[in-house]
Amino acid sequence: MIPAIDDILDGAHVLSMPMRTRFRGITTREVMLVRGPAGWGEFSPFPEYDDVESAPWLASAIEAAWDGPPSPQRRRIPVNATVPAVAASEVASVLSRSPGAETAKVKVAEKGQSLADDVARVRAVRELVPRVRIDANGGWSVDEAVAALAALTADGPLEYAEQPCASVPELVEVRRRVPGVRIAADESIRRAEDPMKVVRAGGADIAVLKVAPLGGMRAVLELAGELGEYGVPVVVSSALDSSVGISSGLAAAAALPHLEFACGLGTGALFVRDVAPSPEVIDGTYPVDTLEPDAQALIELDADADRTQWWIERVRRCHALLR
């Protein structure tokens, strides 16, 4: 049952979290936190998303705050470090914020940068972390992806390449032309009307699942079950969430019957200040805990009145779509 909009907005907080480095083209992440009988939930679709695409994010926030997490199968989750499109000289500093991580996801195909920048960044990561995966966010054409993957694997294998191209047919073609590199689909799943299309078409070896865009923890578990029927493992990842959203990702990962890969839930290190203290990291793993926002952080990160009103109007529109 969907709670009334007044119940959702009662005690909601709109926060503006500055980032250490530009990531996904932004330097500040805005989120709305809501509180229900089961705890806290996060509503944080990116500003450019329309209401239809944003509505599942609200369903996810409601699930977390009103229903709580599913039953866990494990108590700690291996998590990869995340390396933005920084200079190679900055890689060591970035990785120092993810102690014990044995896997790193490296952003590539950044606008305004070259393949040489990507190669240098990945090479610097390889010197410090044993397993490397890359994420192009659909930034390459097929020919660019083929050339880039050849260059990026010259020093060693990649665990996988995430969303090298934007469209499903392109992913299918890259997978055909570069059989030595596993292809992971992200946007082709979370931003698709039919999230199974890319798998049925043969465009993905691995599926990257994000709780909020897919409508919640239980929706992720259901989709993971369908993917398993095709032999496609999943990686639970962050949608650049605050620690509240990360806790939902950890809960979803904890409830999966099988967890083959480190999860992409270490993005809290990208923020100058998060809404709650970072979880205790042991050997590159996070505990499966429900995180409570810090009262002082709610005050210090509070968004201005105009942005708060913008988010209130947005959540009202999305709420109407869930009814």
PDB file of C-alpha atoms in Angstrom:
ATOM      1  CA  MET A   1       0.000   0.000   0.000  1.00  0.00           C
ATOM      2  CA  ILE A   2       1.310   3.432  -0.951  1.00  0.00           C
ATOM      3  CA  PRO A   3       1.383   5.893   1.965  1.00  0.00           C
ATOM      4  CA  ALA A   4      -0.315   9.261   1.619  1.00  0.00           C
ATOM      5  CA  ILE A   5       1.819  12.039   0.194  1.00  0.00           C
ATOM      6  CA  ASP A   6       1.514  14.046   3.421  1.00  0.00           C
ATOM      7  CA  ASP A   7       2.941  11.089   5.349  1.00  0.00           C
ATOM      8  CA  ILE A   8       5.860  10.899   2.937  1.00  0.00           C
ATOM      9  CA  LEU A   9       6.606  14.611   3.148  1.00  0.00           C
ATOM     10  CA  ASP A  10       6.207  14.800   6.913  1.00  0.00           C
ATOM     11  CA  GLY A  11       9.759  15.089   8.182  1.00  0.00           C
ATOM     12  CA  ALA A  12      11.327  14.777   4.721  1.00  0.00           C
ATOM     13  CA  HIS A  13      14.726  16.395   4.189  1.00  0.00           C
ATOM     14  CA  VAL A  14      16.151  17.716   0.923  1.00  0.00           C
ATOM     15  CA  LEU A  15      19.940  17.703   1.070  1.00  0.00           C
ATOM     16  CA  SER A  16      22.726  19.006  -1.115  1.00  0.00           C
ATOM     17  CA  MET A  17      25.936  16.964  -0.834  1.00  0.00           C
ATOM     18  CA  PRO A  18      29.142  18.396  -2.342  1.00  0.00           C
ATOM     19  CA  MET A  19      31.418  15.944  -4.143  1.00  0.00           C
ATOM     20  CA  ARG A  20      35.189  15.633  -4.000  1.00  0.00           C
ATOM     21  CA  THR A  21      35.521  15.281  -7.781  1.00  0.00           C
ATOM     22  CA  ARG A  22      33.190  15.839 -10.698  1.00  0.00           C
ATOM     23  CA  PHE A  23      31.376  12.563 -11.271  1.00  0.00           C
ATOM     24  CA  ARG A  24      28.735  11.828 -13.853  1.00  0.00           C
ATOM     25  CA  GLY A  25      29.050  15.495 -14.846  1.00  0.00           C
ATOM     26  CA  ILE A  26      27.990  16.888 -11.447  1.00  0.00           C
ATOM     27  CA  THR A  27      29.767  18.371  -8.429  1.00  0.00           C
ATOM     28  CA  THR A  28      26.795  18.382  -6.034  1.00  0.00           C
ATOM     29  CA  ARG A  29      24.345  15.547  -5.408  1.00  0.00           C
ATOM     30  CA  GLU A  30      20.820  16.401  -4.297  1.00  0.00           C
ATOM     31  CA  VAL A  31      18.686  13.830  -2.475  1.00  0.00           C
ATOM     32  CA  MET A  32      15.426  13.741  -0.573  1.00  0.00           C
ATOM     33  CA  LEU A  33      15.294  11.537   2.514  1.00  0.00           C
ATOM     34  CA  VAL A  34      11.939  10.335   3.843  1.00  0.00           C
ATOM     35  CA  ARG A  35      11.144   8.583   7.101  1.00  0.00           C
ATOM     36  CA  GLY A  36       8.550   5.883   7.691  1.00  0.00           C
ATOM     37  CA  PRO A  37       7.728   3.246  10.305  1.00  0.00           C
ATOM     38  CA  ALA A  38      10.534   0.940   9.091  1.00  0.00           C
ATOM     39  CA  GLY A  39      13.257   3.593   8.901  1.00  0.00           C
ATOM     40  CA  TRP A  40      14.639   5.912   6.218  1.00  0.00           C
ATOM     41  CA  GLY A  41      14.323   5.861   2.443  1.00  0.00           C
ATOM     42  CA  GLU A  42      15.949   7.918  -0.302  1.00  0.00           C
ATOM     43  CA  PHE A  43      14.344   9.569  -3.320  1.00  0.00           C
ATOM     44  CA  SER A  44      17.082  10.902  -5.581  1.00  0.00           C
ATOM     45  CA  PRO A  45      16.472  10.571  -9.329  1.00  0.00           C
ATOM     46  CA  PHE A  46      18.804  12.836 -11.249  1.00  0.00           C
ATOM     47  CA  PRO A  47      17.306  16.245 -12.104  1.00  0.00           C
ATOM     48  CA  GLU A  48      17.103  15.545 -15.835  1.00  0.00           C
ATOM     49  CA  TYR A  49      14.930  12.440 -15.352  1.00  0.00           C
ATOM     50  CA  ASP A  50      11.256  12.919 -16.131  1.00  0.00           C
ATOM     51  CA  ASP A  51       8.501  11.930 -13.720  1.00  0.00           C
ATOM     52  CA  VAL A  52       7.819   8.556 -15.333  1.00  0.00           C
ATOM     53  CA  GLU A  53      11.463   7.520 -14.999  1.00  0.00           C
ATOM     54  CA  SER A  54      11.652   8.994 -11.482  1.00  0.00           C
ATOM     55  CA  ALA A  55       8.554   7.266 -10.066  1.00  0.00           C
ATOM     56  CA  PRO A  56      10.338   3.922  -9.396  1.00  0.00           C
ATOM     57  CA  TRP A  57      12.863   5.826  -7.280  1.00  0.00           C
ATOM     58  CA  LEU A  58       9.981   6.935  -5.075  1.00  0.00           C
ATOM     59  CA  ALA A  59       8.667   3.363  -4.889  1.00  0.00           C
ATOM     60  CA  SER A  60      12.123   2.322  -3.702  1.00  0.00           C
ATOM     61  CA  ALA A  61      12.187   5.028  -1.020  1.00  0.00           C
ATOM     62  CA  ILE A  62       8.740   3.986   0.200  1.00  0.00           C
ATOM     63  CA  GLU A  63       9.765   0.322   0.360  1.00  0.00           C
ATOM     64  CA  ALA A  64      12.815   1.133   2.491  1.00  0.00           C
ATOM     65  CA  ALA A  65      10.956   3.460   4.852  1.00  0.00           C
ATOM     66  CA  TRP A  66       7.667   1.563   5.168  1.00  0.00           C
ATOM     67  CA  ASP A  67       8.519  -2.124   4.533  1.00  0.00           C
ATOM     68  CA  GLY A  68      12.180  -2.454   5.454  1.00  0.00           C
ATOM     69  CA  PRO A  69      14.754  -4.824   3.941  1.00  0.00           C
ATOM     70  CA  PRO A  70      14.292  -8.440   2.823  1.00  0.00           C
ATOM     71  CA  SER A  71      15.839 -11.286   4.834  1.00  0.00           C
ATOM     72  CA  PRO A  72      19.636 -11.412   4.405  1.00  0.00           C
ATOM     73  CA  GLN A  73      21.701 -14.377   3.229  1.00  0.00           C
ATOM     74  CA  ARG A  74      25.015 -12.811   4.307  1.00  0.00           C
ATOM     75  CA  ARG A  75      26.189 -10.112   6.734  1.00  0.00           C
ATOM     76  CA  ARG A  76      29.037  -8.458   4.821  1.00  0.00           C
ATOM     77  CA  ILE A  77      29.259  -7.393   1.163  1.00  0.00           C
ATOM     78  CA  PRO A  78      32.459  -7.055  -0.901  1.00  0.00           C
ATOM     79  CA  VAL A  79      32.548  -3.612  -2.487  1.00  0.00           C
ATOM     80  CA  ASN A  80      34.633  -2.167  -5.293  1.00  0.00           C
ATOM     81  CA  ALA A  81      36.462   1.138  -5.117  1.00  0.00           C
ATOM     82  CA  THR A  82      35.229   3.761  -7.582  1.00  0.00           C
ATOM     83  CA  VAL A  83      37.740   5.850  -9.517  1.00  0.00           C
ATOM     84  CA  PRO A  84      36.296   8.907 -11.303  1.00  0.00           C
ATOM     85  CA  ALA A  85      37.844  10.269 -14.489  1.00  0.00           C
ATOM     86  CA  VAL A  86      40.787  11.789 -12.610  1.00  0.00           C
ATOM     87  CA  ALA A  87      44.378  12.155 -13.736  1.00  0.00           C
ATOM     88  CA  ALA A  88      46.556   9.092 -13.232  1.00  0.00           C
ATOM     89  CA  SER A  89      48.533  11.026 -10.613  1.00  0.00           C
ATOM     90  CA  GLU A  90      45.392  11.281  -8.446  1.00  0.00           C
ATOM     91  CA  VAL A  91      44.503   7.571  -8.488  1.00  0.00           C
ATOM     92  CA  ALA A  92      46.425   6.625  -5.346  1.00  0.00           C
ATOM     93  CA  SER A  93      44.667   9.334  -3.339  1.00  0.00           C
ATOM     94  CA  VAL A  94      41.251   8.210  -4.572  1.00  0.00           C
ATOM     95  CA  LEU A  95      41.941   4.553  -3.776  1.00  0.00           C
ATOM     96  CA  SER A  96      43.152   5.425  -0.277  1.00  0.00           C
ATOM     97  CA  ARG A  97      39.507   6.172   0.608  1.00  0.00           C
ATOM     98  CA  SER A  98      38.559   2.528  -0.083  1.00  0.00           C
ATOM     99  CA  PRO A  99      40.879   0.535   2.185  1.00  0.00           C
ATOM    100  CA  GLY A 100      41.134  -3.159   1.455  1.00  0.00           C
ATOM    101  CA  ALA A 101      39.220  -3.049  -1.820  1.00  0.00           C
ATOM    102  CA  GLU A 102      40.457  -5.711  -4.204  1.00  0.00           C
ATOM    103  CA  THR A 103      38.357  -4.503  -7.139  1.00  0.00           C
ATOM    104  CA  ALA A 104      38.150  -1.029  -8.645  1.00  0.00           C
ATOM    105  CA  LYS A 105      35.692   0.382 -11.163  1.00  0.00           C
ATOM    106  CA  VAL A 106      37.318   3.037 -13.314  1.00  0.00           C
ATOM    107  CA  LYS A 107      35.374   5.670 -15.210  1.00  0.00           C
ATOM    108  CA  VAL A 108      36.430   6.034 -18.849  1.00  0.00           C
ATOM    109  CA  ALA A 109      35.164   7.764 -22.010  1.00  0.00           C
ATOM    110  CA  GLU A 110      34.798  11.085 -20.197  1.00  0.00           C
ATOM    111  CA  LYS A 111      33.923  13.983 -22.505  1.00  0.00           C
ATOM    112  CA  GLY A 112      36.951  16.168 -23.152  1.00  0.00           C
ATOM    113  CA  GLN A 113      39.418  13.374 -22.360  1.00  0.00           C
ATOM    114  CA  SER A 114      41.334  10.991 -24.609  1.00  0.00           C
ATOM    115  CA  LEU A 115      41.836   7.248 -24.746  1.00  0.00           C
ATOM    116  CA  ALA A 116      45.412   7.901 -23.594  1.00  0.00           C
ATOM    117  CA  ASP A 117      43.972   9.444 -20.412  1.00  0.00           C
ATOM    118  CA  ASP A 118      41.880   6.316 -19.864  1.00  0.00           C
ATOM    119  CA  VAL A 119      44.830   3.984 -20.436  1.00  0.00           C
ATOM    120  CA  ALA A 120      47.014   5.932 -18.006  1.00  0.00           C
ATOM    121  CA  ARG A 121      44.276   5.952 -15.342  1.00  0.00           C
ATOM    122  CA  VAL A 122      43.611   2.225 -15.645  1.00  0.00           C
ATOM    123  CA  ARG A 123      47.339   1.483 -15.594  1.00  0.00           C
ATOM    124  CA  ALA A 124      47.722   3.470 -12.362  1.00  0.00           C
ATOM    125  CA  VAL A 125      44.832   1.538 -10.819  1.00  0.00           C
ATOM    126  CA  ARG A 126      46.329  -1.820 -11.858  1.00  0.00           C
ATOM    127  CA  GLU A 127      49.447  -0.987  -9.848  1.00  0.00           C
ATOM    128  CA  LEU A 128      47.399  -0.819  -6.649  1.00  0.00           C
ATOM    129  CA  VAL A 129      44.340  -3.091  -7.078  1.00  0.00           C
ATOM    130  CA  PRO A 130      44.326  -6.659  -8.458  1.00  0.00           C
ATOM    131  CA  ARG A 131      40.974  -6.547 -10.297  1.00  0.00           C
ATOM    132  CA  VAL A 132      39.865  -3.718 -12.574  1.00  0.00           C
ATOM    133  CA  ARG A 133      36.532  -3.106 -14.271  1.00  0.00           C
ATOM    134  CA  ILE A 134      35.718  -0.069 -16.396  1.00  0.00           C
ATOM    135  CA  ASP A 135      32.562   1.964 -16.975  1.00  0.00           C
ATOM    136  CA  ALA A 136      32.073   4.008 -20.150  1.00  0.00           C
ATOM    137  CA  ASN A 137      28.452   5.036 -19.449  1.00  0.00           C
ATOM    138  CA  GLY A 138      27.609   4.408 -23.109  1.00  0.00           C
ATOM    139  CA  GLY A 139      30.203   6.938 -24.263  1.00  0.00           C
ATOM    140  CA  TRP A 140      31.736   5.029 -27.193  1.00  0.00           C
ATOM    141  CA  SER A 141      30.639   4.003 -30.657  1.00  0.00           C
ATOM    142  CA  VAL A 142      31.194   0.347 -31.556  1.00  0.00           C
ATOM    143  CA  ASP A 143      34.486   1.051 -33.338  1.00  0.00           C
ATOM    144  CA  GLU A 144      35.680   3.283 -30.491  1.00  0.00           C
ATOM    145  CA  ALA A 145      34.786   0.595 -27.953  1.00  0.00           C
ATOM    146  CA  VAL A 146      36.656  -2.105 -29.870  1.00  0.00           C
ATOM    147  CA  ALA A 147      39.773   0.078 -30.111  1.00  0.00           C
ATOM    148  CA  ALA A 148      39.533   1.212 -26.495  1.00  0.00           C
ATOM    149  CA  LEU A 149      39.109  -2.290 -25.114  1.00  0.00           C
ATOM    150  CA  ALA A 150      42.140  -3.451 -27.079  1.00  0.00           C
ATOM    151  CA  ALA A 151      44.206  -0.628 -25.576  1.00  0.00           C
ATOM    152  CA  LEU A 152      42.858  -1.075 -22.056  1.00  0.00           C
ATOM    153  CA  THR A 153      43.566  -4.823 -21.998  1.00  0.00           C
ATOM    154  CA  ALA A 154      47.110  -4.500 -23.336  1.00  0.00           C
ATOM    155  CA  ASP A 155      48.472  -4.490 -19.757  1.00  0.00           C
ATOM    156  CA  GLY A 156      46.157  -7.211 -18.478  1.00  0.00           C
ATOM    157  CA  PRO A 157      42.563  -8.423 -18.430  1.00  0.00           C
ATOM    158  CA  LEU A 158      39.518  -6.451 -17.355  1.00  0.00           C
ATOM    159  CA  GLU A 159      36.981  -8.042 -15.041  1.00  0.00           C
ATOM    160  CA  TYR A 160      34.358  -6.530 -17.336  1.00  0.00           C
ATOM    161  CA  ALA A 161      33.495  -3.440 -19.374  1.00  0.00           C
ATOM    162  CA  GLU A 162      30.303  -1.729 -18.237  1.00  0.00           C
ATOM    163  CA  GLN A 163      28.022  -0.136 -20.833  1.00  0.00           C
ATOM    164  CA  PRO A 164      30.699   0.571 -23.466  1.00  0.00           C
ATOM    165  CA  CYS A 165      28.003   1.761 -25.913  1.00  0.00           C
ATOM    166  CA  ALA A 166      24.549   3.238 -25.445  1.00  0.00           C
ATOM    167  CA  SER A 167      22.246   0.973 -27.437  1.00  0.00           C
ATOM    168  CA  VAL A 168      21.458  -2.722 -27.208  1.00  0.00           C
ATOM    169  CA  PRO A 169      22.460  -3.482 -30.845  1.00  0.00           C
ATOM    170  CA  GLU A 170      25.812  -1.793 -30.220  1.00  0.00           C
ATOM    171  CA  LEU A 171      26.413  -3.876 -27.092  1.00  0.00           C
ATOM    172  CA  VAL A 172      25.614  -7.030 -29.054  1.00  0.00           C
ATOM    173  CA  GLU A 173      28.133  -6.033 -31.738  1.00  0.00           C
ATOM    174  CA  VAL A 174      30.886  -5.137 -29.256  1.00  0.00           C
ATOM    175  CA  ARG A 175      30.353  -8.436 -27.462  1.00  0.00           C
ATOM    176  CA  ARG A 176      30.670 -10.253 -30.810  1.00  0.00           C
ATOM    177  CA  ARG A 177      33.822  -8.376 -31.858  1.00  0.00           C
ATOM    178  CA  VAL A 178      35.587  -8.468 -28.478  1.00  0.00           C
ATOM    179  CA  PRO A 179      34.891 -11.974 -27.147  1.00  0.00           C
ATOM    180  CA  GLY A 180      37.734 -11.757 -24.604  1.00  0.00           C
ATOM    181  CA  VAL A 181      36.057  -9.026 -22.532  1.00  0.00           C
ATOM    182  CA  ARG A 182      32.840  -9.580 -20.606  1.00  0.00           C
ATOM    183  CA  ILE A 183      30.251  -6.880 -21.251  1.00  0.00           C
ATOM    184  CA  ALA A 184      28.077  -5.564 -18.413  1.00  0.00           C
ATOM    185  CA  ALA A 185      24.834  -3.699 -19.010  1.00  0.00           C
ATOM    186  CA  ASP A 186      23.738  -0.840 -16.740  1.00  0.00           C
ATOM    187  CA  GLU A 187      21.754   1.896 -18.495  1.00  0.00           C
ATOM    188  CA  SER A 188      20.390  -0.698 -20.929  1.00  0.00           C
ATOM    189  CA  ILE A 189      18.704  -2.301 -17.920  1.00  0.00           C
ATOM    190  CA  ARG A 190      17.806   0.482 -15.481  1.00  0.00           C
ATOM    191  CA  ARG A 191      16.663   2.969 -18.125  1.00  0.00           C
ATOM    192  CA  ALA A 192      14.892   0.431 -20.350  1.00  0.00           C
ATOM    193  CA  GLU A 193      11.184  -0.199 -20.579  1.00  0.00           C
ATOM    194  CA  ASP A 194      12.071  -3.896 -20.815  1.00  0.00           C
ATOM    195  CA  PRO A 195      15.160  -4.544 -18.636  1.00  0.00           C
ATOM    196  CA  MET A 196      15.520  -8.090 -19.990  1.00  0.00           C
ATOM    197  CA  LYS A 197      15.795  -6.967 -23.626  1.00  0.00           C
ATOM    198  CA  VAL A 198      19.571  -6.576 -23.602  1.00  0.00           C
ATOM    199  CA  VAL A 199      20.045 -10.067 -22.174  1.00  0.00           C
ATOM    200  CA  ARG A 200      17.640 -11.743 -24.573  1.00  0.00           C
ATOM    201  CA  ALA A 201      19.418  -9.986 -27.451  1.00  0.00           C
ATOM    202  CA  GLY A 202      22.796 -11.326 -26.344  1.00  0.00           C
ATOM    203  CA  GLY A 203      24.255  -7.970 -25.367  1.00  0.00           C
ATOM    204  CA  ALA A 204      25.370  -8.666 -21.801  1.00  0.00           C
ATOM    205  CA  ASP A 205      27.442 -11.177 -19.841  1.00  0.00           C
ATOM    206  CA  ILE A 206      26.739  -9.386 -16.542  1.00  0.00           C
ATOM    207  CA  ALA A 207      23.857  -7.222 -15.326  1.00  0.00           C
ATOM    208  CA  VAL A 208      24.432  -4.160 -13.146  1.00  0.00           C
ATOM    209  CA  LEU A 209      21.351  -3.613 -10.984  1.00  0.00           C
ATOM    210  CA  LYS A 210      20.598  -0.428  -9.052  1.00  0.00           C
ATOM    211  CA  VAL A 211      17.922  -0.513  -6.387  1.00  0.00           C
ATOM    212  CA  ALA A 212      16.324   2.919  -6.756  1.00  0.00           C
ATOM    213  CA  PRO A 213      15.881   3.053 -10.568  1.00  0.00           C
ATOM    214  CA  LEU A 214      14.420  -0.460 -10.578  1.00  0.00           C
ATOM    215  CA  GLY A 215      11.835   0.301  -7.907  1.00  0.00           C
ATOM    216  CA  GLY A 216      13.322  -1.196  -4.759  1.00  0.00           C
ATOM    217  CA  MET A 217      15.175  -4.057  -3.128  1.00  0.00           C
ATOM    218  CA  ARG A 218      12.570  -6.709  -3.863  1.00  0.00           C
ATOM    219  CA  ALA A 219      12.336  -5.616  -7.487  1.00  0.00           C
ATOM    220  CA  VAL A 220      16.088  -6.184  -7.773  1.00  0.00           C
ATOM    221  CA  LEU A 221      15.749  -9.664  -6.306  1.00  0.00           C
ATOM    222  CA  GLU A 222      12.950 -10.513  -8.729  1.00  0.00           C
ATOM    223  CA  LEU A 223      14.932  -9.293 -11.741  1.00  0.00           C
ATOM    224  CA  ALA A 224      18.047 -11.101 -10.540  1.00  0.00           C
ATOM    225  CA  GLY A 225      16.005 -14.302 -10.508  1.00  0.00           C
ATOM    226  CA  GLU A 226      14.951 -13.774 -14.130  1.00  0.00           C
ATOM    227  CA  LEU A 227      18.537 -13.009 -15.138  1.00  0.00           C
ATOM    228  CA  GLY A 228      19.708 -16.161 -13.424  1.00  0.00           C
ATOM    229  CA  GLU A 229      17.539 -18.196 -15.770  1.00  0.00           C
ATOM    230  CA  TYR A 230      19.743 -16.843 -18.609  1.00  0.00           C
ATOM    231  CA  GLY A 231      22.936 -17.559 -16.677  1.00  0.00           C
ATOM    232  CA  VAL A 232      23.660 -13.847 -16.227  1.00  0.00           C
ATOM    233  CA  PRO A 233      25.123 -12.903 -12.821  1.00  0.00           C
ATOM    234  CA  VAL A 234      24.374  -9.536 -11.253  1.00  0.00           C
ATOM    235  CA  VAL A 235      26.332  -6.734  -9.613  1.00  0.00           C
ATOM    236  CA  VAL A 236      24.364  -4.530  -7.235  1.00  0.00           C
ATOM    237  CA  SER A 237      25.541  -0.969  -7.675  1.00  0.00           C
ATOM    238  CA  SER A 238      24.905   2.556  -6.447  1.00  0.00           C
ATOM    239  CA  ALA A 239      23.041   5.250  -8.333  1.00  0.00           C
ATOM    240  CA  LEU A 240      25.332   7.778  -6.641  1.00  0.00           C
ATOM    241  CA  ASP A 241      23.225   7.347  -3.507  1.00  0.00           C
ATOM    242  CA  SER A 242      23.735   8.813  -0.089  1.00  0.00           C
ATOM    243  CA  SER A 243      24.491   6.354   2.706  1.00  0.00           C
ATOM    244  CA  VAL A 244      20.734   5.843   3.143  1.00  0.00           C
ATOM    245  CA  GLY A 245      20.384   4.615  -0.427  1.00  0.00           C
ATOM    246  CA  ILE A 246      23.585   2.588  -0.079  1.00  0.00           C
ATOM    247  CA  SER A 247      22.061   0.706   2.855  1.00  0.00           C
ATOM    248  CA  SER A 248      19.223  -0.416   0.557  1.00  0.00           C
ATOM    249  CA  GLY A 249      21.773  -1.589  -1.995  1.00  0.00           C
ATOM    250  CA  LEU A 250      23.631  -3.540   0.673  1.00  0.00           C
ATOM    251  CA  ALA A 251      20.357  -5.099   1.839  1.00  0.00           C
ATOM    252  CA  ALA A 252      19.496  -6.185  -1.711  1.00  0.00           C
ATOM    253  CA  ALA A 253      22.973  -7.671  -2.218  1.00  0.00           C
ATOM    254  CA  ALA A 254      22.713  -9.443   1.125  1.00  0.00           C
ATOM    255  CA  ALA A 255      19.443 -11.106   0.099  1.00  0.00           C
ATOM    256  CA  LEU A 256      20.685 -12.495  -3.233  1.00  0.00           C
ATOM    257  CA  PRO A 257      21.069 -16.285  -3.312  1.00  0.00           C
ATOM    258  CA  HIS A 258      24.406 -15.899  -5.129  1.00  0.00           C
ATOM    259  CA  LEU A 259      26.865 -12.999  -5.142  1.00  0.00           C
ATOM    260  CA  GLU A 260      29.740 -13.620  -7.547  1.00  0.00           C
ATOM    261  CA  PHE A 261      31.186 -10.112  -7.921  1.00  0.00           C
ATOM    262  CA  ALA A 262      32.078  -7.208  -5.651  1.00  0.00           C
ATOM    263  CA  CYS A 263      29.273  -4.669  -5.569  1.00  0.00           C
ATOM    264  CA  GLY A 264      29.486  -1.073  -6.733  1.00  0.00           C
ATOM    265  CA  LEU A 265      28.333   0.380  -3.418  1.00  0.00           C
ATOM    266  CA  GLY A 266      31.453   2.250  -2.355  1.00  0.00           C
ATOM    267  CA  THR A 267      30.494   5.612  -3.818  1.00  0.00           C
ATOM    268  CA  GLY A 268      30.175   7.320  -0.427  1.00  0.00           C
ATOM    269  CA  ALA A 269      33.882   8.102  -0.708  1.00  0.00           C
ATOM    270  CA  LEU A 270      33.012  10.484  -3.558  1.00  0.00           C
ATOM    271  CA  PHE A 271      31.239  12.896  -1.181  1.00  0.00           C
ATOM    272  CA  VAL A 272      32.902  15.566   0.920  1.00  0.00           C
ATOM    273  CA  ARG A 273      30.179  14.910   3.505  1.00  0.00           C
ATOM    274  CA  ASP A 274      27.605  12.134   3.538  1.00  0.00           C
ATOM    275  CA  VAL A 275      24.386  12.040   5.551  1.00  0.00           C
ATOM    276  CA  ALA A 276      25.719   9.346   7.885  1.00  0.00           C
ATOM    277  CA  PRO A 277      29.159   8.088   8.912  1.00  0.00           C
ATOM    278  CA  SER A 278      30.701   5.642   6.473  1.00  0.00           C
ATOM    279  CA  PRO A 279      30.240   1.961   7.357  1.00  0.00           C
ATOM    280  CA  GLU A 280      33.180   0.102   8.866  1.00  0.00           C
ATOM    281  CA  VAL A 281      35.275  -1.317   6.034  1.00  0.00           C
ATOM    282  CA  ILE A 282      36.973  -4.655   6.723  1.00  0.00           C
ATOM    283  CA  ASP A 283      39.055  -6.220   3.941  1.00  0.00           C
ATOM    284  CA  GLY A 284      37.093  -4.313   1.327  1.00  0.00           C
ATOM    285  CA  THR A 285      33.674  -5.380   2.672  1.00  0.00           C
ATOM    286  CA  TYR A 286      30.791  -3.390   4.123  1.00  0.00           C
ATOM    287  CA  PRO A 287      28.446  -4.562   6.887  1.00  0.00           C
ATOM    288  CA  VAL A 288      24.772  -5.005   6.100  1.00  0.00           C
ATOM    289  CA  ASP A 289      23.433  -2.342   8.458  1.00  0.00           C
ATOM    290  CA  THR A 290      20.552   0.118   8.344  1.00  0.00           C
ATOM    291  CA  LEU A 291      22.154   3.540   8.486  1.00  0.00           C
ATOM    292  CA  GLU A 292      20.558   6.423  10.371  1.00  0.00           C
ATOM    293  CA  PRO A 293      21.206   9.943   9.068  1.00  0.00           C
ATOM    294  CA  ASP A 294      23.297  12.081  11.384  1.00  0.00           C
ATOM    295  CA  ALA A 295      21.234  14.927  12.862  1.00  0.00           C
ATOM    296  CA  GLN A 296      24.029  17.447  12.354  1.00  0.00           C
ATOM    297  CA  ALA A 297      24.481  16.384   8.732  1.00  0.00           C
ATOM    298  CA  LEU A 298      20.766  16.947   8.089  1.00  0.00           C
ATOM    299  CA  ILE A 299      21.252  20.535   9.255  1.00  0.00           C
ATOM    300  CA  GLU A 300      24.550  21.250   7.514  1.00  0.00           C
ATOM    301  CA  LEU A 301      23.561  19.691   4.170  1.00  0.00           C
ATOM    302  CA  ASP A 302      20.065  21.192   4.077  1.00  0.00           C
ATOM    303  CA  ALA A 303      19.217  22.486   0.587  1.00  0.00           C
ATOM    304  CA  ASP A 304      17.946  26.025   0.060  1.00  0.00           C
ATOM    305  CA  ALA A 305      14.244  26.840  -0.011  1.00  0.00           C
ATOM    306  CA  ASP A 306      13.930  26.936  -3.809  1.00  0.00           C
ATOM    307  CA  ARG A 307      15.533  23.516  -4.290  1.00  0.00           C
ATOM    308  CA  THR A 308      13.504  22.060  -1.441  1.00  0.00           C
ATOM    309  CA  GLN A 309      10.284  23.255  -3.046  1.00  0.00           C
ATOM    310  CA  TRP A 310      11.399  21.859  -6.411  1.00  0.00           C
ATOM    311  CA  TRP A 311      11.842  18.410  -4.838  1.00  0.00           C
ATOM    312  CA  ILE A 312       8.535  18.603  -2.977  1.00  0.00           C
ATOM    313  CA  GLU A 313       6.675  19.322  -6.206  1.00  0.00           C
ATOM    314  CA  ARG A 314       8.551  16.543  -7.941  1.00  0.00           C
ATOM    315  CA  VAL A 315       7.736  13.925  -5.307  1.00  0.00           C
ATOM    316  CA  ARG A 316       4.060  14.949  -5.442  1.00  0.00           C
ATOM    317  CA  ARG A 317       3.971  14.343  -9.199  1.00  0.00           C
ATOM    318  CA  CYS A 318       5.746  10.998  -8.902  1.00  0.00           C
ATOM    319  CA  HIS A 319       3.455   9.927  -6.057  1.00  0.00           C
ATOM    320  CA  ALA A 320       0.457  10.487  -8.325  1.00  0.00           C
ATOM    321  CA  LEU A 321       1.972   8.094 -10.865  1.00  0.00           C
ATOM    322  CA  LEU A 322       2.286   5.297  -8.286  1.00  0.00           C
ATOM    323  CA  ARG A 323      -1.397   5.339  -7.315  1.00  0.00           C
TER     324      ARG A 323
END
